[in-house]
mmCIF file of C-alpha atoms in Angstrom:
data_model
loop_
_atom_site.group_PDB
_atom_site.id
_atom_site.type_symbol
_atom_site.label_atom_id
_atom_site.label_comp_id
_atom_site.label_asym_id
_atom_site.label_seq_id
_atom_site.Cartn_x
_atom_site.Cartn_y
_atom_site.Cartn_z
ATOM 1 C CA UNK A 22 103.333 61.077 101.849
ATOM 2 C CA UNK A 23 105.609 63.234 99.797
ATOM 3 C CA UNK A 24 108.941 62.006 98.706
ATOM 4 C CA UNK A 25 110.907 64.754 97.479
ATOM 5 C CA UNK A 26 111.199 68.601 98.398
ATOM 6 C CA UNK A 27 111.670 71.228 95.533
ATOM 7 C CA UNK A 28 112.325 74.535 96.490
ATOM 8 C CA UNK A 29 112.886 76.932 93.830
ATOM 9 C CA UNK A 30 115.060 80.543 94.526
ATOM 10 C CA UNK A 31 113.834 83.665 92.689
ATOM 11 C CA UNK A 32 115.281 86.873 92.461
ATOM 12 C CA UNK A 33 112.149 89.623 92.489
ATOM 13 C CA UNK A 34 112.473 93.012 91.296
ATOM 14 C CA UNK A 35 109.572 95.355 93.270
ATOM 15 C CA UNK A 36 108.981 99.304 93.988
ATOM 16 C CA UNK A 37 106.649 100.016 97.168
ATOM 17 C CA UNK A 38 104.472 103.419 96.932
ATOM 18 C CA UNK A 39 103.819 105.440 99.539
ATOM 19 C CA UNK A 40 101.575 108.564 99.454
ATOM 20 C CA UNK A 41 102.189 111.108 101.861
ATOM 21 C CA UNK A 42 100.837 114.268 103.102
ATOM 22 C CA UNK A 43 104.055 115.992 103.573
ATOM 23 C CA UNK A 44 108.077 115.351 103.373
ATOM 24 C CA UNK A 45 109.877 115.883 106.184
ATOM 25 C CA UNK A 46 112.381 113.992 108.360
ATOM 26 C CA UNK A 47 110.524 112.354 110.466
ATOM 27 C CA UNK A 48 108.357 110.793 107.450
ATOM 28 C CA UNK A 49 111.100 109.668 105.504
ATOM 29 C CA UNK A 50 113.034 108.029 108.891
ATOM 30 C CA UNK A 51 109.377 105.928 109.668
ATOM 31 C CA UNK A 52 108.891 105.169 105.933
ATOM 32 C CA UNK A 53 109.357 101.628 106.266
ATOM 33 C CA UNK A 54 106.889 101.246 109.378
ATOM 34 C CA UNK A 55 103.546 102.745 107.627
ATOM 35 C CA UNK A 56 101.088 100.363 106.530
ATOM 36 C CA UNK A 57 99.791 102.173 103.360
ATOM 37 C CA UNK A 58 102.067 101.346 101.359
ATOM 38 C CA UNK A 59 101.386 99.574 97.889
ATOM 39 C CA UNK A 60 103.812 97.307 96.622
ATOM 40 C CA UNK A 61 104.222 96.512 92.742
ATOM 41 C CA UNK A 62 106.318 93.550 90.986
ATOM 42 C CA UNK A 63 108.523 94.834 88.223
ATOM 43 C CA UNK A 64 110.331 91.689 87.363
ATOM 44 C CA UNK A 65 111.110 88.441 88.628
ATOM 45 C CA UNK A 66 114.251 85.932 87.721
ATOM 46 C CA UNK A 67 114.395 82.321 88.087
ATOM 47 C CA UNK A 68 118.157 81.840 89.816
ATOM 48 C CA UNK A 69 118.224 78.035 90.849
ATOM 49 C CA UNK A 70 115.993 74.904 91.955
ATOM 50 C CA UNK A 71 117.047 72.824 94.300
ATOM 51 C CA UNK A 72 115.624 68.568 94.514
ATOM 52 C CA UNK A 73 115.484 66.925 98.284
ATOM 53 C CA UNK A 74 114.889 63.514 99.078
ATOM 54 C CA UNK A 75 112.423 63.644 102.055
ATOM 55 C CA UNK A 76 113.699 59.857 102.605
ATOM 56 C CA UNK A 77 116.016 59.580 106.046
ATOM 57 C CA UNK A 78 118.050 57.268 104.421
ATOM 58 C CA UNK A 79 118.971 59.118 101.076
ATOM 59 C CA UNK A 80 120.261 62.854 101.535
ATOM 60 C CA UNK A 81 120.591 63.563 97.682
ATOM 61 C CA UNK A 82 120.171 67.091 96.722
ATOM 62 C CA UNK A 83 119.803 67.478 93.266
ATOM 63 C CA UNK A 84 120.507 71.036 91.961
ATOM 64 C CA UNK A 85 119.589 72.177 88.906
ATOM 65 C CA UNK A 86 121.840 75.836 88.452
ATOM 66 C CA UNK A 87 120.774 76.688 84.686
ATOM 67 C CA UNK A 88 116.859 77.233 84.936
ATOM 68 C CA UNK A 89 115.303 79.014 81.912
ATOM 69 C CA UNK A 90 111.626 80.307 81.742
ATOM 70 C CA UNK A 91 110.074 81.767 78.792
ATOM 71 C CA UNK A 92 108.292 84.960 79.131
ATOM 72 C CA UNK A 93 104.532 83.278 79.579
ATOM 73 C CA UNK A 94 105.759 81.251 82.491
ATOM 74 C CA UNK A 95 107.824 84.277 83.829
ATOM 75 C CA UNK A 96 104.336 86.235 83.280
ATOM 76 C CA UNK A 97 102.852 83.601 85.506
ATOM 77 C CA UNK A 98 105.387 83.726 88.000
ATOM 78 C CA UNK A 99 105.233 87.685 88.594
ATOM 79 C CA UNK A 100 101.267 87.513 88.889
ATOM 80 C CA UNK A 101 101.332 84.438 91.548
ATOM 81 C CA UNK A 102 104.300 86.892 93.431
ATOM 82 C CA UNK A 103 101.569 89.674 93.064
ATOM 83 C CA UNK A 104 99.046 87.697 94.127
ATOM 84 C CA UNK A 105 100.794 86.758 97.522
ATOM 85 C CA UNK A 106 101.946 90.247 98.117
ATOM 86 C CA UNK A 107 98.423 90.958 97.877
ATOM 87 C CA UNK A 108 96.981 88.750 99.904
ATOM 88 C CA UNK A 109 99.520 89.816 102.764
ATOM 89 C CA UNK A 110 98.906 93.333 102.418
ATOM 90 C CA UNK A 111 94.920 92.595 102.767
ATOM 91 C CA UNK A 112 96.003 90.506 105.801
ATOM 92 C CA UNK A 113 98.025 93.351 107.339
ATOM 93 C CA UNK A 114 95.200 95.965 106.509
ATOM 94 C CA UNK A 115 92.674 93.250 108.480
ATOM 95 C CA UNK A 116 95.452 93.833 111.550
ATOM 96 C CA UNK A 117 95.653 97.271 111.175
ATOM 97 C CA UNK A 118 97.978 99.201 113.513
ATOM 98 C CA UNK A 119 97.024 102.096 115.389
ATOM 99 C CA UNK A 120 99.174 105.200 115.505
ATOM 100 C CA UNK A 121 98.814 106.863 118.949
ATOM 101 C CA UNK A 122 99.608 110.506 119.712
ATOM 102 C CA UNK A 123 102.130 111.192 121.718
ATOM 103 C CA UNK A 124 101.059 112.828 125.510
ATOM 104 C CA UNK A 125 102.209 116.072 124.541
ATOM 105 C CA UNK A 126 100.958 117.563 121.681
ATOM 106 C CA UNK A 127 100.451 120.189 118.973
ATOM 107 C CA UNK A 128 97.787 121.857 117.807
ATOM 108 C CA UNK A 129 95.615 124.980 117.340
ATOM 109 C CA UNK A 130 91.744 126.246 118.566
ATOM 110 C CA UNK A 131 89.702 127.979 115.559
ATOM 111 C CA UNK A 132 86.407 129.807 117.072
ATOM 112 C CA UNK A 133 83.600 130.607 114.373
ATOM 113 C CA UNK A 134 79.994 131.541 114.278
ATOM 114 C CA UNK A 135 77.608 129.795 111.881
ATOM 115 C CA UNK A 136 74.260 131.402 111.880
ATOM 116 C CA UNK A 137 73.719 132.208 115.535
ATOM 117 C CA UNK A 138 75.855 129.052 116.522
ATOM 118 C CA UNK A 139 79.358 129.194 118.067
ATOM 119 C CA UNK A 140 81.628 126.120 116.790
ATOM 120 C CA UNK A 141 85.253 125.661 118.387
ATOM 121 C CA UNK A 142 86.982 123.178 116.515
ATOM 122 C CA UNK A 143 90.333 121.908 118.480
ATOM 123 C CA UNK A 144 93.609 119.890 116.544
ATOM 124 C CA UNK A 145 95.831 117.277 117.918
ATOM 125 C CA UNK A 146 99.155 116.356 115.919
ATOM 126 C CA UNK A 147 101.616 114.265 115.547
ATOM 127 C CA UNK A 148 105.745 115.467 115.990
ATOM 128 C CA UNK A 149 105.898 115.556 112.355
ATOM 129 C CA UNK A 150 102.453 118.201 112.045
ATOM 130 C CA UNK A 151 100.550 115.730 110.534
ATOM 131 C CA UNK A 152 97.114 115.948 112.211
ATOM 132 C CA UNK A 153 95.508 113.025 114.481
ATOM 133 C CA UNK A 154 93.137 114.051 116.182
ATOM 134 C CA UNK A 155 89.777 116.581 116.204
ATOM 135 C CA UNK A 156 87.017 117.677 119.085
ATOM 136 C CA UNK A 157 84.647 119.726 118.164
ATOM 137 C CA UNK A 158 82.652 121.970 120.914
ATOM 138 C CA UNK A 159 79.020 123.733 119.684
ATOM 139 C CA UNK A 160 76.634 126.190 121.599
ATOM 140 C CA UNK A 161 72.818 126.301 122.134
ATOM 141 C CA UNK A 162 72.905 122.525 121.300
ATOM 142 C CA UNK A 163 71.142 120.168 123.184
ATOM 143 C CA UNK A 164 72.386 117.228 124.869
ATOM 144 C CA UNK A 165 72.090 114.850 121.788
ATOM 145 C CA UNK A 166 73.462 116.827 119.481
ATOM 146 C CA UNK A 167 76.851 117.397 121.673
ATOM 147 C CA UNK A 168 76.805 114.003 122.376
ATOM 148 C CA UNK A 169 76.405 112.753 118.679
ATOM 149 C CA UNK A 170 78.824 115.610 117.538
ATOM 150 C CA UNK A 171 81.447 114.381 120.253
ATOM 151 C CA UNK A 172 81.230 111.045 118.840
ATOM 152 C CA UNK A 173 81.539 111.965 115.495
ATOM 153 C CA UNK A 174 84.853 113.384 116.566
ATOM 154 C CA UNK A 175 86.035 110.450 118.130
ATOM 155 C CA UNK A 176 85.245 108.502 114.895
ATOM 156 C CA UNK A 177 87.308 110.730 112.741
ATOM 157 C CA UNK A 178 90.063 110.759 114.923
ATOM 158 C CA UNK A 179 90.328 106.700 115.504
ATOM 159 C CA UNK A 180 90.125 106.959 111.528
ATOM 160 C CA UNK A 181 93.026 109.474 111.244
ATOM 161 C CA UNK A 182 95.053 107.445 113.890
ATOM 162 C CA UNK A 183 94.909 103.995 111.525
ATOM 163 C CA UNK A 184 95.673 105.635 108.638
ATOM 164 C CA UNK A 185 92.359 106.993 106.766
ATOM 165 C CA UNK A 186 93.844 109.698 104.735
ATOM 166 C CA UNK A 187 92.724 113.256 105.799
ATOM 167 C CA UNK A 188 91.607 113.421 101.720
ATOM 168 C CA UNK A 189 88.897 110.932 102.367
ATOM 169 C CA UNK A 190 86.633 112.576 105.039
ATOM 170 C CA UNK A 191 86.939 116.442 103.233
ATOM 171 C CA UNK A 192 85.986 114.347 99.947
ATOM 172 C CA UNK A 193 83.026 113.351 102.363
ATOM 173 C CA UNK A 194 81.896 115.881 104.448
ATOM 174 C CA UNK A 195 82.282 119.336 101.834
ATOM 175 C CA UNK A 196 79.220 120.170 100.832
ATOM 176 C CA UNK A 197 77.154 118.267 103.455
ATOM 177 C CA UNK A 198 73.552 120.528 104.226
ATOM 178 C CA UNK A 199 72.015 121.042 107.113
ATOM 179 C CA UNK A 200 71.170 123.660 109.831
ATOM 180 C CA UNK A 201 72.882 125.485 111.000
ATOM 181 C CA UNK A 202 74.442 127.198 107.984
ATOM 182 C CA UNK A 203 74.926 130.445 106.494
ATOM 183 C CA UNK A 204 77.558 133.312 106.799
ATOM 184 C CA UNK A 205 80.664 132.043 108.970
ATOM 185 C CA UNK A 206 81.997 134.813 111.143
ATOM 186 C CA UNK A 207 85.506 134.592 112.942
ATOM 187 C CA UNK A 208 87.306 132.710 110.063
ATOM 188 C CA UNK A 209 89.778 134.760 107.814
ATOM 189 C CA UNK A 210 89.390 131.899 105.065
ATOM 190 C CA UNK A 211 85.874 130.480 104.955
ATOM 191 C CA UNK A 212 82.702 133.066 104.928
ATOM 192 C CA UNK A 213 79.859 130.978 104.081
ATOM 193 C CA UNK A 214 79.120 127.179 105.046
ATOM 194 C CA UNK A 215 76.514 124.818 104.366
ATOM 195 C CA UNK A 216 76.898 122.976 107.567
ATOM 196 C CA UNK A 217 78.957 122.717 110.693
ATOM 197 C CA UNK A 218 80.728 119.859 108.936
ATOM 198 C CA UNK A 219 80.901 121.460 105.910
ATOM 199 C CA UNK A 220 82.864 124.586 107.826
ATOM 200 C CA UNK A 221 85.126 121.729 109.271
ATOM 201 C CA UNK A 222 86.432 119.861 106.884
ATOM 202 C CA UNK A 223 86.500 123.428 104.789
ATOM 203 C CA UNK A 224 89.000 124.669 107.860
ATOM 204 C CA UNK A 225 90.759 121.206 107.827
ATOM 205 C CA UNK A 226 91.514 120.840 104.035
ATOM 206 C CA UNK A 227 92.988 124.500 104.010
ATOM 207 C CA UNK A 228 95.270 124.271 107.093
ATOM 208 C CA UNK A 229 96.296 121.064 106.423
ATOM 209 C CA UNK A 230 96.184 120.256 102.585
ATOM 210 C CA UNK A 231 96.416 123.803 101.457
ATOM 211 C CA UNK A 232 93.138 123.148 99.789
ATOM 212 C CA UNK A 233 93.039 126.564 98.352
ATOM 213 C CA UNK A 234 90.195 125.664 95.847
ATOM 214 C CA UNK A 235 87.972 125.109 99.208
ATOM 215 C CA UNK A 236 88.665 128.446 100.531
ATOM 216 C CA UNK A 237 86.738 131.914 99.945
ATOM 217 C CA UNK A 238 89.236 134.223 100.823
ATOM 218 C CA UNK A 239 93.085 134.185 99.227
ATOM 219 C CA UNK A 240 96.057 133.267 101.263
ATOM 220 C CA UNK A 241 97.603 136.853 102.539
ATOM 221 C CA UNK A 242 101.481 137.130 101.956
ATOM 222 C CA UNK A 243 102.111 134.406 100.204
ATOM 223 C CA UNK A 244 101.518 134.117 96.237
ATOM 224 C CA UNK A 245 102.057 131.613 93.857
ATOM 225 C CA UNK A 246 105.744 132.131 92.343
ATOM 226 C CA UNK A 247 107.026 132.938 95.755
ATOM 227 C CA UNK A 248 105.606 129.612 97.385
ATOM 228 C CA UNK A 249 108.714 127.077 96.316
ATOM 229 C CA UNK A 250 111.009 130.024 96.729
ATOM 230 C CA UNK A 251 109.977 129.688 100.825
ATOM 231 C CA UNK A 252 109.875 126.206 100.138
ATOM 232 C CA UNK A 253 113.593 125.952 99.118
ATOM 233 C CA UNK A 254 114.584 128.355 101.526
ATOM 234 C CA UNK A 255 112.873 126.263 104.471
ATOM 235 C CA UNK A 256 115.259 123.294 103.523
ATOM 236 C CA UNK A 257 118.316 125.072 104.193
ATOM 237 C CA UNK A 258 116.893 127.097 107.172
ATOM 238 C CA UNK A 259 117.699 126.106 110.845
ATOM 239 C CA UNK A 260 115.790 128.801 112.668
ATOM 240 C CA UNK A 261 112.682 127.444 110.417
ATOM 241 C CA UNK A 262 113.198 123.639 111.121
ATOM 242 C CA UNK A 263 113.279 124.473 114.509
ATOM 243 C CA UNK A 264 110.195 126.604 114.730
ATOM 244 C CA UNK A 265 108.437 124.011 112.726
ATOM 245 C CA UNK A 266 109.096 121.479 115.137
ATOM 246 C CA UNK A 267 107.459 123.604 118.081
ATOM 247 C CA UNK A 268 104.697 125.500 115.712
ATOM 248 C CA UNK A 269 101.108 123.932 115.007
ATOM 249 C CA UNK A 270 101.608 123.443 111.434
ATOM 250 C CA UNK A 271 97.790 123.614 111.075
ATOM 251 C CA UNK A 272 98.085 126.551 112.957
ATOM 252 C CA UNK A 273 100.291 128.883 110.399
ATOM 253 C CA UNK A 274 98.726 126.823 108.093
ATOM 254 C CA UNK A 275 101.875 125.570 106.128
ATOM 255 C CA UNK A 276 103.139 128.993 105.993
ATOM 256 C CA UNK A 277 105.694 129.370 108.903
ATOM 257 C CA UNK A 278 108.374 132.200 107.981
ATOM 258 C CA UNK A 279 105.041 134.626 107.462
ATOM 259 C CA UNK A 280 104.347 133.665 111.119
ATOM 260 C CA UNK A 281 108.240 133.788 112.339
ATOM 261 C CA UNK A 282 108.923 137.039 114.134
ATOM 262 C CA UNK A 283 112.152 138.358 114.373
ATOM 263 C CA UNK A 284 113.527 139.569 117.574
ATOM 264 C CA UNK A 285 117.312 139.518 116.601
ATOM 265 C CA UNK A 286 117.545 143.479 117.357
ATOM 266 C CA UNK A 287 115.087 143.671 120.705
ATOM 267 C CA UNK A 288 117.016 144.564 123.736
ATOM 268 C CA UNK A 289 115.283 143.928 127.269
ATOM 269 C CA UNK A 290 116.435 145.492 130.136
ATOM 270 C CA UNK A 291 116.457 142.800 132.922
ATOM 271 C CA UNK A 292 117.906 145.197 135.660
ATOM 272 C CA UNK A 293 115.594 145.780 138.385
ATOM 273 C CA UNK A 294 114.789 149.733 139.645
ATOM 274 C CA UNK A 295 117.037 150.646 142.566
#
């Protein structure tokens, strides 16, 4: 049996990463409770060790205030405080927490035509416009192919809702082949796709990553120089935090004063006719 307790107080110097999609209020206010985050030790300092006597009978503490470690053993120290923050973060990652959406929610319908095949691909979000959620309807499918497609849905969602970043499945799915594919008709952005996930994580990467790169068509009314202008201007702008908070962000795709319509100088006449 041990005799004597040392514990040993160190003063440790991290910064924690977080990679985000977007930066809004909401994301900075629920920093703290994400799970991605990646944590990195700068610097840690030796401040004081303290000796117990495990003994009943002797209650000695013997403190020694003036500790100095050279810079191997201080090398040690910060990769054994690495290695724990490690092994917690792979612990929390094993517990992963789910993100639900909320009842109510955002989100947008895009209709296309691959071939001779009608895809409707529907959005959930979150409050914040982050998306959460996908279902994807086809036409002259059969049964298995619905069902499989349904699934596959389901699967991306559950992976969006624990934190899979949105990067990951267009890294994926872009470029996948298979039938049906061809022109795409009823999509201002995307004419040509080499699948039905292909046109879906095409459609998803430009409304919600501005993945510009992925698209066939340029974005209309908004150009390069004028994009952190409107960015700027959004900051300071009530009316457009407001209608961002109601308006599918994957909807306007990102770009809601080309979307906001101004009806400051409409007059309505709400008088009935005698």
């Amino acid at each position: 049996m041990a005799k004597y307790l040392v514990e040993t107080y160190y003063t440790c110097t991290f910064k924690v990463n977080h990679y985000l999609d977007d930066i809004n209020e909401n994301e900075m206010k629920n920093l703290e409770k994400r799970d991605d985050r990646k944590f990195e030790v700068l610097d840690v300092k030796l401040d004081n060790r303290k000796t117990k006597s495990l003994d009943p009978k002797n209650n000695k503490v013997f403190e020694n205030n003036k500790i100095d470690i050279g810079a191997e053993n201080k090398q040690q120290e910060i990769k054994k405080i690495e290695s724990l923050v490690k092994n917690n973060n792979i612990s929390s990652e094993k517990n992963g927490k789910r993100f639900s959406m909320p009842d109510r929610r955002k989100g947008y319908i895009q209709k296309a035509t691959i071939g001779d095949h009608k895809v409707y691909l529907h959005t959930g979000e979150y409050e914040d416009g982050k998306i959460g959620e996908i279902f994807i309807d086809t036409s002259k499918e059969g049964e298995l192919v619905k069902a499989l497609m349904n699934n596959f849905a389901i699967a991306i969602s559950l992976g969006l809702q624990y934190g899979v970043p949105l990067d990951e499945f267009i890294s994926a799915f872009v470029g996948t082949k298979f039938e049906p594919s061809g022109k795409v008709h009823g999509n201002d952005r995307i004419l040509s796709a080499s699948s039905i996930l292909d046109y879906i994580f095409r459609e998803l990467a430009i409304s919600y990553q501005n993945r510009e790169d992925l698209a066939h068509t340029p974005a209309i009314g908004v150009s390069e120089s004028s994009k952190t202008e409107i960015q700027n201007s959004e900051d300071q702008n009530q009316l457009l935090k407001i209608v961002k908070d109601i308006t599918s962000k994957g909807f306007v795709r990102n770009n809601y004063k080309k979307n906001l319509v101004d009806l400051s100088d409409i007059k309505i006449n709400l008088k009935g006719k005698k």
